Amino acid sequence: MAGSKSGPEDCVTNDEFFNKMRDTIEHELRDEGEGTSHVFVIFGASGDLASKKIYPTLWCLFRDNLLPHKTHFIGYARSNLTVQDIKKKCLPYMKVKPGEDKKVDAFFKLNQYLAGSYDKTSDFSKLNRLIEEKGSANRLFYLALPPSVFEKVALNIKAVCMSNGDTWTRVVVEKPFGHDLESSNHLSTHLASLFNENQLYRIDHYLGKEMVQNLMVLRFGNRMFSNIWNRDNIASVVISFKEPFGTQGRGGYFDEFGIIRDVMQNHLLQILTLTAMEKPPTTEAEDIRNEKVKVLRCICPLSMDQVVLGQYTGNPDGKGAEKEGYLDDPTVPKGSITPTFATAVLYIKSERWDGVPFILKCGKALNERKAEVRVQFRDVAGDIFPAGEVKRNELVIRVQPNEAVYLKMMTKTPGLTIECEETELDLSYRNRYEGITMPDAYERLLLDVFLGSQIHFVRSDELFEAWRIFTPLLHQIEKEKPKPLPYVYGSRGPPEADALSSTHGFKYTGTYRWNKDKMTNSKY
């Protein structure tokens, strides 16, 4: 595997990929009839999420002919804008290739914009009339909005904007899904009173990432992992998310949530469930989500002794923004104790995983950009080599950047003596799948909404269990206000986090080095 490349004769091309996707879409949508149109409504169309993610994603799907025929788009927000204003805001974030200007124009000709309030039913009636102009239409509503207006918007959609007859309505909700267990339950109860669960799509974009989806195939499509994926062979599992930059002027927004709500309670916990779940009977959405919920129900609520919290400080030797700490951000409240880093240790009380620590680690202003799952196996029994020479095997699934799967293993050092050194069996996607441009996470997920697939969306009981695990810790932090440990911008985080991981069974040696010819110079 190491260093292997696929030649032109055995490498799937982008054209083959998109042709296969088009065939799938046509098959999935054939029962809806040729006359049926689709209307995609973006609430919060004037905001950053819409201009940086939603419109660019819809453009990519349109450009690659992956959207159903007769798809129209309506932006809705309080600001008085035009479609040209929306276009101007979105273009810097759209992947437009040379010669595609006419296709961009064709995309925006399918767009309309309506300025309106989120709490006036009369404005939603205007929106409904715009939708009805498209004929018998399936309706997709994307709520790119703060949670404070979810309830009003949902009520107005239900009151005047639902589809009729044989068409359907689907509602996409962006995180955060509440602030704690109580607020999440309140929101879930409200939405459940208006829509069926199969109409709700709670989007967590991490579930659309290539390597997160690949966890299913790696685990259940390879016999070699079946017998070793348990507490008898695995010492620990580390799931990490690292960013090399700080809040950079967005600290006011971040300070409302902190790193646990922003990343750990949703993204990392979702990856944990896919890593730990039992084999579902099928790949149907409900079978998969049932197994994920079973994992969450086996996890006890977190307490402070299982967590290390940190907050970054400026690096006097750094460049530019690296010199500024979190509290130097003018948008951050003075004296804030909001964590920008957290490590938490969870245990799954099941027959497969009893005693195996699942270590979740996330933070801003760290030494590199990386998201990965690191499965560390137990020490070799009856080691015959000099003490300390043999290191633990690790299976690493790198989510970003530069997707890869590699197995850290021991091999003989070239030469006359028998000495051991670390190397890897490597599947780096850039090498193995040269020439393939993989879809963005949002592209996958929005396409799933069109197709009615909920495999990669969060169900209400998943959400309940996730908040059940984290809410006691979050409330304890808010009540006791512990001061987070300082760590320097550009470091690996507080040393206490490594000590916590070590205490719970993870061994970090720091001796492994990734080949410099690879796509990253990560040392860990």
Coordinates of C-alpha atoms in Angstrom, one line a residue:
M1 CA 0.0 0.0 0.0
A2 CA 2.7 2.5 0.9
G3 CA 3.5 4.8 -1.9
S4 CA 1.1 3.0 -4.3
K5 CA -0.6 5.0 -7.1
S6 CA -3.4 3.9 -9.3
G7 CA -2.8 4.3 -13.0
P8 CA -5.2 5.7 -15.5
E9 CA -6.6 2.2 -16.2
D10 CA -7.8 1.6 -12.6
C11 CA -8.5 5.0 -11.2
V12 CA -12.1 6.2 -11.1
T13 CA -12.5 9.6 -12.9
N14 CA -14.6 12.5 -11.8
D15 CA -16.8 12.0 -14.9
E16 CA -17.5 8.4 -13.8
F17 CA -18.2 9.5 -10.3
F18 CA -20.7 12.2 -11.4
N19 CA -22.4 9.9 -14.0
K20 CA -22.9 7.4 -11.2
M21 CA -24.3 10.0 -8.9
R22 CA -26.7 11.3 -11.7
D23 CA -28.0 7.8 -12.2
T24 CA -28.6 7.4 -8.5
I25 CA -30.5 10.7 -8.4
E26 CA -32.7 9.8 -11.4
H27 CA -33.5 6.5 -9.8
E28 CA -34.4 8.0 -6.4
L29 CA -36.5 10.7 -7.9
R30 CA -38.3 8.9 -10.7
D31 CA -41.5 8.3 -8.7
E32 CA -42.0 12.1 -8.2
G33 CA -43.1 12.7 -11.8
E34 CA -41.7 14.8 -14.6
G35 CA -44.0 17.8 -13.8
T36 CA -42.8 18.1 -10.1
S37 CA -40.5 20.9 -9.3
H38 CA -38.3 21.5 -6.3
V39 CA -38.1 24.8 -4.4
F40 CA -35.2 25.3 -2.0
V41 CA -35.8 28.2 0.5
I42 CA -32.8 29.6 2.4
F43 CA -33.9 31.4 5.5
G44 CA -31.1 33.8 6.6
A45 CA -30.0 34.3 3.0
S46 CA -28.2 37.5 3.9
G47 CA -25.9 35.8 6.5
D48 CA -22.4 34.4 6.4
L49 CA -23.5 30.7 6.4
A50 CA -25.6 31.3 3.3
S51 CA -23.0 33.2 1.3
K52 CA -20.0 31.0 2.3
K53 CA -21.6 27.6 2.4
I54 CA -25.2 27.1 1.2
Y55 CA -25.3 29.1 -2.0
P56 CA -21.8 27.9 -3.1
T57 CA -22.9 24.3 -2.4
L58 CA -26.1 24.6 -4.4
W59 CA -24.0 26.1 -7.2
C60 CA -21.7 23.1 -7.2
L61 CA -24.6 20.7 -7.3
F62 CA -26.2 22.7 -10.1
R63 CA -22.9 22.9 -12.1
D64 CA -22.4 19.2 -11.9
N65 CA -26.0 18.5 -12.9
L66 CA -26.7 16.7 -9.6
L67 CA -29.9 18.6 -8.8
P68 CA -33.3 17.4 -9.8
H69 CA -34.8 19.1 -12.9
K70 CA -36.9 22.2 -12.3
T71 CA -35.1 23.2 -9.1
H72 CA -35.6 26.8 -8.0
F73 CA -34.1 28.8 -5.1
I74 CA -35.6 31.5 -2.9
G75 CA -33.6 33.5 -0.4
Y76 CA -35.4 35.0 2.6
A77 CA -34.1 37.4 5.2
R78 CA -34.9 40.7 6.8
S79 CA -32.4 42.7 4.8
N80 CA -33.6 44.6 1.7
L81 CA -31.4 42.8 -0.9
T82 CA -31.6 41.7 -4.5
V83 CA -30.5 38.5 -6.2
Q84 CA -27.5 40.6 -7.6
D85 CA -26.6 41.5 -4.0
I86 CA -26.7 37.8 -3.1
K87 CA -24.6 36.9 -6.1
K88 CA -22.0 39.5 -5.2
K89 CA -21.7 38.2 -1.7
C90 CA -21.4 34.6 -2.8
L91 CA -19.1 34.7 -5.8
P92 CA -15.8 34.9 -3.7
Y93 CA -16.8 31.5 -2.1
M94 CA -18.1 29.8 -5.3
K95 CA -15.8 27.3 -7.1
V96 CA -16.2 28.8 -10.6
K97 CA -13.9 27.4 -13.2
P98 CA -12.8 29.3 -16.3
G99 CA -15.5 29.4 -19.0
E100 CA -18.4 28.8 -16.5
D101 CA -19.7 32.4 -16.4
K102 CA -22.7 31.6 -18.4
K103 CA -23.6 28.7 -16.2
V104 CA -23.2 31.0 -13.1
D105 CA -25.7 33.4 -14.8
A106 CA -28.0 30.4 -15.4
F107 CA -27.8 29.4 -11.8
F108 CA -28.7 32.9 -10.5
K109 CA -31.6 33.2 -13.0
L110 CA -33.2 30.4 -11.0
N111 CA -32.9 32.5 -7.8
Q112 CA -35.3 34.9 -6.2
Y113 CA -35.1 36.9 -3.1
L114 CA -37.8 38.0 -0.6
A115 CA -37.3 40.4 2.2
G116 CA -39.5 39.6 5.2
S117 CA -39.9 39.3 8.9
Y118 CA -39.5 36.0 10.7
D119 CA -42.5 36.5 12.9
K120 CA -45.1 37.9 10.5
T121 CA -47.4 35.2 8.9
S122 CA -48.3 37.7 6.2
D123 CA -44.7 37.7 5.0
F124 CA -44.7 33.9 4.9
S125 CA -47.9 34.1 2.8
K126 CA -46.0 36.1 0.3
L127 CA -43.3 33.4 0.3
N128 CA -45.9 30.7 -0.2
R129 CA -47.2 32.6 -3.3
L130 CA -43.7 32.7 -4.8
I131 CA -43.4 28.9 -4.2
E132 CA -46.8 28.2 -5.8
E133 CA -45.7 30.0 -8.9
K134 CA -43.4 27.1 -9.5
G135 CA -46.3 24.7 -9.8
S136 CA -46.6 21.5 -7.9
A137 CA -43.4 21.7 -5.8
N138 CA -41.5 19.7 -3.3
R139 CA -40.3 22.2 -0.6
L140 CA -37.0 22.3 1.2
F141 CA -36.5 24.9 3.9
Y142 CA -33.0 25.6 5.2
L143 CA -33.0 27.4 8.6
A144 CA -29.6 29.2 8.5
L145 CA -30.7 31.1 11.5
P146 CA -29.9 31.6 15.2
P147 CA -31.9 29.3 17.5
S148 CA -33.8 32.3 18.9
V149 CA -36.0 32.5 15.8
F150 CA -36.3 28.7 15.0
E151 CA -39.7 28.4 16.8
K152 CA -41.3 31.4 15.0
V153 CA -40.1 30.4 11.6
A154 CA -41.2 26.8 12.1
L155 CA -44.6 27.9 13.2
N156 CA -45.0 30.1 10.1
I157 CA -43.8 27.4 7.7
K158 CA -46.3 25.0 9.2
A159 CA -49.1 27.6 9.1
V160 CA -48.8 28.7 5.4
C161 CA -45.9 27.1 3.5
M162 CA -46.4 23.4 3.6
S163 CA -46.7 21.3 0.4
N164 CA -49.9 19.7 -0.6
G165 CA -51.0 16.5 -2.3
D166 CA -48.2 14.2 -3.5
T167 CA -45.4 16.6 -2.9
W168 CA -43.2 16.7 0.3
T169 CA -41.8 19.2 2.7
R170 CA -38.3 18.9 4.4
V171 CA -36.8 21.2 7.0
V172 CA -33.1 21.5 7.5
V173 CA -32.0 22.8 10.9
E174 CA -28.4 24.0 11.6
K175 CA -26.6 23.6 14.9
P176 CA -26.5 24.5 17.7
F177 CA -29.5 22.4 18.6
G178 CA -30.1 24.0 21.9
H179 CA -27.7 25.2 24.7
D180 CA -28.2 22.3 27.1
L181 CA -30.5 19.3 27.6
E182 CA -33.5 21.4 28.7
S183 CA -33.3 23.9 25.8
S184 CA -32.7 21.1 23.3
N185 CA -35.7 19.1 24.6
H186 CA -37.8 22.3 24.3
L187 CA -36.8 22.8 20.7
S188 CA -37.2 19.2 19.8
T189 CA -40.7 19.1 21.4
H190 CA -41.6 22.2 19.5
L191 CA -40.4 20.9 16.1
A192 CA -42.0 17.5 16.8
S193 CA -45.4 19.1 17.3
L194 CA -45.1 20.6 13.8
F195 CA -43.2 18.1 11.7
N196 CA -42.7 14.4 11.5
E197 CA -39.2 13.1 12.2
N198 CA -38.8 12.1 8.6
Q199 CA -39.3 15.8 7.6
L200 CA -36.5 17.1 9.9
Y201 CA -32.9 17.1 8.9
R202 CA -30.6 18.2 11.8
I203 CA -27.4 18.9 9.9
D204 CA -24.0 18.3 11.4
H205 CA -21.6 18.9 8.5
Y206 CA -19.0 16.5 10.0
L207 CA -21.2 13.6 9.1
G208 CA -20.8 14.5 5.4
K209 CA -17.0 14.3 5.4
E210 CA -15.4 11.6 3.3
M211 CA -13.5 9.8 6.1
V212 CA -16.3 10.0 8.6
Q213 CA -18.5 8.2 6.1
N214 CA -15.6 5.8 5.4
L215 CA -15.7 4.6 9.0
M216 CA -18.7 2.4 8.1
V217 CA -16.9 0.7 5.3
L218 CA -13.5 0.3 7.1
R219 CA -15.2 -1.3 10.1
F220 CA -17.8 -3.5 8.5
G221 CA -16.3 -4.1 5.0
N222 CA -13.0 -5.6 6.2
R223 CA -12.7 -9.0 7.9
M224 CA -9.3 -8.1 9.3
F225 CA -10.8 -5.6 11.8
S226 CA -13.8 -7.7 13.0
N227 CA -11.9 -9.8 15.6
I228 CA -9.7 -7.0 16.9
W229 CA -12.2 -4.2 17.3
N230 CA -12.8 -4.6 21.0
R231 CA -11.5 -4.1 24.5
D232 CA -9.2 -7.2 24.3
N233 CA -7.1 -5.6 21.6
I234 CA -7.6 -1.8 21.8
A235 CA -6.0 0.2 24.5
S236 CA -7.6 3.6 23.7
V237 CA -9.3 5.6 21.0
V238 CA -8.4 9.3 20.5
I239 CA -10.7 11.5 18.5
S240 CA -9.2 14.9 17.9
F241 CA -10.0 18.2 16.2
K242 CA -7.3 20.9 16.0
E243 CA -7.3 24.3 14.5
P244 CA -4.1 26.4 14.1
F245 CA -5.9 29.7 14.4
G246 CA -7.8 31.5 17.1
T247 CA -11.2 33.3 17.2
Q248 CA -9.8 36.3 15.1
G249 CA -12.6 38.8 15.8
R250 CA -15.4 36.2 16.1
G251 CA -14.8 35.7 19.8
G252 CA -18.1 37.3 20.8
Y253 CA -20.0 34.6 19.0
F254 CA -17.7 31.8 20.2
D255 CA -17.8 33.0 23.8
E256 CA -21.5 32.2 24.0
F257 CA -20.8 28.5 23.3
G258 CA -17.2 27.5 24.0
I259 CA -15.3 24.7 22.5
I260 CA -17.3 21.9 24.1
R261 CA -20.7 23.0 22.6
D262 CA -19.0 24.2 19.4
V263 CA -17.1 21.0 18.5
M264 CA -17.1 18.2 21.2
Q265 CA -20.7 17.6 22.0
N266 CA -21.7 17.3 18.4
H267 CA -18.9 16.6 15.8
L268 CA -16.6 14.5 18.0
L269 CA -19.4 12.6 19.7
Q270 CA -20.9 11.7 16.3
I271 CA -17.5 10.3 15.2
L272 CA -17.3 8.3 18.5
T273 CA -20.7 6.6 17.8
L274 CA -19.6 5.6 14.3
T275 CA -16.3 4.2 15.7
A276 CA -17.9 2.3 18.5
M277 CA -21.3 1.1 17.3
E278 CA -22.2 -2.5 16.6
K279 CA -22.8 -3.7 13.0
P280 CA -26.3 -2.6 11.9
P281 CA -28.4 -5.1 10.1
T282 CA -28.5 -2.9 6.9
T283 CA -27.2 0.4 5.7
E284 CA -30.6 2.0 6.0
A285 CA -30.7 5.3 7.9
E286 CA -32.8 4.0 10.8
D287 CA -30.7 0.9 11.4
I288 CA -27.5 3.0 11.5
R289 CA -29.0 5.6 13.8
N290 CA -30.4 2.9 16.1
E291 CA -26.9 1.6 16.7
K292 CA -25.5 5.1 17.3
V293 CA -28.1 5.7 20.0
K294 CA -27.3 2.4 21.7
V295 CA -23.7 3.6 22.0
L296 CA -24.7 6.9 23.6
R297 CA -27.0 5.2 26.1
C298 CA -24.0 3.3 27.4
I299 CA -22.0 6.5 28.3
C300 CA -22.3 8.1 31.7
P301 CA -22.5 11.9 32.1
L302 CA -19.2 13.6 32.2
S303 CA -17.7 15.2 35.4
M304 CA -14.9 17.6 35.9
D305 CA -12.3 15.0 36.9
Q306 CA -12.6 13.5 33.4
V307 CA -11.9 16.8 31.7
V308 CA -9.0 19.3 31.1
L309 CA -10.0 22.8 30.0
G310 CA -7.7 25.4 28.4
Q311 CA -7.6 28.9 27.0
Y312 CA -4.9 30.1 24.6
T313 CA -2.6 33.0 25.4
G314 CA -0.5 35.0 23.0
N315 CA 2.8 33.7 21.7
P316 CA 5.4 36.5 22.1
D317 CA 7.6 34.7 19.5
G318 CA 4.7 34.3 17.0
K319 CA 3.8 36.3 14.0
G320 CA 0.7 38.4 13.5
A321 CA -2.4 37.0 15.2
E322 CA -0.3 34.4 17.0
K323 CA 0.9 37.2 19.4
E324 CA -2.7 37.7 20.6
G325 CA -4.4 35.5 23.2
Y326 CA -8.1 34.8 23.4
L327 CA -8.6 37.6 25.9
D328 CA -6.9 40.0 23.5
D329 CA -9.7 39.6 21.0
P330 CA -11.8 42.8 21.4
T331 CA -15.0 40.9 20.8
V332 CA -14.4 38.6 23.8
P333 CA -15.9 39.8 27.1
K334 CA -13.2 41.0 29.5
G335 CA -11.9 38.3 31.9
S336 CA -13.8 35.5 30.1
I337 CA -13.1 32.0 31.3
T338 CA -14.7 30.3 28.3
P339 CA -12.5 27.3 27.3
T340 CA -10.9 27.3 23.8
F341 CA -9.5 23.8 24.4
A342 CA -10.9 20.7 26.0
T343 CA -9.9 17.1 26.5
A344 CA -12.5 14.7 27.9
V345 CA -12.4 11.0 28.6
L346 CA -15.5 8.9 28.1
Y347 CA -16.2 5.2 28.8
I348 CA -18.7 3.0 27.0
K349 CA -20.2 0.5 29.4
S350 CA -20.8 -2.3 26.9
E351 CA -19.4 -5.8 26.5
R352 CA -17.2 -4.7 23.5
W353 CA -15.8 -1.5 25.0
D354 CA -15.8 -1.8 28.8
G355 CA -12.7 -0.2 30.2
V356 CA -11.5 1.3 26.9
P357 CA -11.1 5.1 27.2
F358 CA -12.5 7.2 24.3
I359 CA -10.5 10.5 24.5
L360 CA -12.1 13.5 22.8
K361 CA -9.7 16.4 22.2
C362 CA -10.4 19.7 20.5
G363 CA -9.0 23.2 20.5
K364 CA -8.2 26.5 18.8
A365 CA -4.8 28.1 18.2
L366 CA -3.0 24.8 18.3
N367 CA 0.1 23.6 16.4
E368 CA -1.7 22.2 13.3
R369 CA -4.9 21.8 11.5
K370 CA -6.1 18.2 11.9
A371 CA -9.1 16.0 12.6
E372 CA -8.6 12.3 13.1
V373 CA -9.5 9.1 14.8
R374 CA -6.5 7.3 16.4
V375 CA -7.1 3.7 17.5
Q376 CA -4.2 2.6 19.7
F377 CA -3.8 -1.1 20.2
R378 CA -2.5 -2.8 23.3
D379 CA 1.2 -3.6 23.9
V380 CA 2.7 -6.7 22.3
A381 CA 2.5 -9.6 24.8
G382 CA 5.8 -11.3 25.6
D383 CA 7.9 -8.7 23.9
I384 CA 11.3 -10.2 23.0
F385 CA 13.0 -6.9 21.8
P386 CA 14.9 -4.4 23.9
A387 CA 12.7 -2.5 26.4
G388 CA 11.0 0.5 24.8
E389 CA 12.0 -0.4 21.2
V390 CA 8.6 -1.7 20.2
K391 CA 5.8 0.9 20.1
R392 CA 2.1 0.4 20.1
N393 CA 0.4 -0.2 16.7
E394 CA -2.1 2.5 15.8
L395 CA -4.8 2.7 13.1
V396 CA -5.3 6.4 12.1
I397 CA -8.2 7.7 10.1
R398 CA -7.4 11.3 9.1
V399 CA -10.5 13.3 8.4
Q400 CA -8.7 16.5 7.4
P401 CA -6.6 17.8 5.9
N402 CA -5.5 15.4 3.1
E403 CA -7.7 12.4 3.9
A404 CA -5.8 9.2 4.7
V405 CA -5.9 5.9 6.5
Y406 CA -2.7 4.5 7.8
L407 CA -1.6 1.8 10.1
K408 CA 1.4 2.6 12.3
M409 CA 3.4 -0.6 12.8
M410 CA 6.9 -1.9 13.6
T411 CA 9.4 -3.1 11.0
K412 CA 13.1 -4.0 10.9
T413 CA 15.5 -1.1 10.5
P414 CA 17.5 -1.7 7.2
G415 CA 21.0 -2.9 8.0
L416 CA 22.9 -5.8 9.5
T417 CA 21.3 -5.8 13.0
I418 CA 17.8 -6.7 14.1
E419 CA 16.4 -3.4 15.3
C420 CA 12.9 -2.1 15.3
E421 CA 11.5 1.2 13.9
E422 CA 8.1 2.7 13.3
T423 CA 6.7 2.9 9.8
E424 CA 3.2 2.8 8.2
L425 CA 1.0 1.0 5.8
D426 CA -0.5 4.0 4.0
L427 CA -3.6 4.8 2.1
S428 CA -3.4 8.6 1.3
Y429 CA -6.3 9.5 -0.8
R430 CA -4.4 12.1 -2.8
N431 CA -2.1 9.3 -4.0
R432 CA -4.5 6.4 -4.4
Y433 CA -7.3 8.4 -5.9
E434 CA -5.3 10.9 -8.0
G435 CA -7.5 13.0 -10.2
I436 CA -10.7 12.7 -8.1
T437 CA -12.1 15.9 -6.5
M438 CA -14.2 14.7 -3.6
P439 CA -17.4 16.6 -2.9
D440 CA -17.6 19.0 0.0
A441 CA -19.4 17.8 3.1
Y442 CA -22.3 20.2 2.5
E443 CA -22.6 19.0 -1.1
R444 CA -23.2 15.4 0.2
L445 CA -25.6 16.5 2.9
L446 CA -27.8 18.8 0.8
L447 CA -28.0 16.1 -1.9
D448 CA -29.1 13.7 0.8
V449 CA -31.9 16.1 1.7
F450 CA -33.1 16.2 -1.9
L451 CA -33.0 12.4 -2.0
G452 CA -34.7 12.0 1.4
S453 CA -31.7 10.1 2.9
Q454 CA -31.3 10.7 6.7
I455 CA -28.3 8.4 7.2
H456 CA -26.0 11.4 7.9
F457 CA -28.4 13.5 10.0
V458 CA -29.0 13.6 13.7
R459 CA -32.2 12.0 15.1
S460 CA -34.0 13.5 18.1
D461 CA -33.1 10.7 20.5
E462 CA -29.4 11.0 19.4
L463 CA -29.6 14.6 20.3
F464 CA -31.2 13.9 23.7
E465 CA -28.5 11.4 24.6
A466 CA -25.6 13.7 23.5
W467 CA -26.9 16.5 25.7
R468 CA -27.5 14.1 28.6
I469 CA -23.8 13.2 28.6
F470 CA -22.6 16.8 28.5
T471 CA -25.1 18.9 30.3
P472 CA -24.1 18.1 33.9
L473 CA -20.5 19.1 33.0
L474 CA -21.6 22.3 31.3
H475 CA -23.7 23.3 34.2
Q476 CA -20.9 22.5 36.6
I477 CA -18.6 24.7 34.6
E478 CA -21.1 27.6 34.6
K479 CA -21.7 27.2 38.3
E480 CA -18.1 26.8 39.6
K481 CA -16.5 28.9 36.9
P482 CA -13.1 27.1 36.9
K483 CA -10.3 29.1 35.3
P484 CA -9.1 27.2 32.2
L485 CA -5.4 26.3 32.0
P486 CA -3.3 28.6 29.8
Y487 CA -1.5 27.3 26.7
V488 CA 0.5 29.2 24.2
Y489 CA -0.8 29.9 20.7
G490 CA 0.7 27.3 18.4
S491 CA 1.3 24.7 21.1
R492 CA -0.2 21.2 21.5
G493 CA -2.4 22.6 24.3
P494 CA -2.0 22.4 28.1
P495 CA 0.4 19.6 29.2
E496 CA -2.2 18.5 31.7
A497 CA -4.3 17.2 28.8
D498 CA -1.5 14.8 27.8
A499 CA -1.2 13.8 31.4
L500 CA -5.0 13.0 31.5
S501 CA -4.7 10.9 28.4
S502 CA -1.7 9.1 29.8
T503 CA -3.5 8.4 33.1
H504 CA -6.4 6.8 31.1
G505 CA -4.2 4.4 29.1
F506 CA -3.0 6.3 26.0
K507 CA 0.7 6.2 25.3
Y508 CA 2.3 9.0 23.5
T509 CA 6.0 8.5 22.6
G510 CA 6.6 11.3 20.1
T511 CA 9.1 9.1 18.2
Y512 CA 7.1 8.5 15.0
R513 CA 7.7 10.8 12.1
W514 CA 5.6 11.0 9.0
N515 CA 7.6 10.8 5.8
K516 CA 8.3 14.3 4.6
D517 CA 7.3 13.3 1.0
K518 CA 3.8 12.8 2.3
M519 CA 1.1 15.5 2.2
T520 CA 1.7 16.7 5.8
N521 CA 4.6 17.0 8.2
S522 CA 2.5 16.0 11.2
K523 CA 4.7 14.5 13.9
Y524 CA 1.8 12.8 15.8

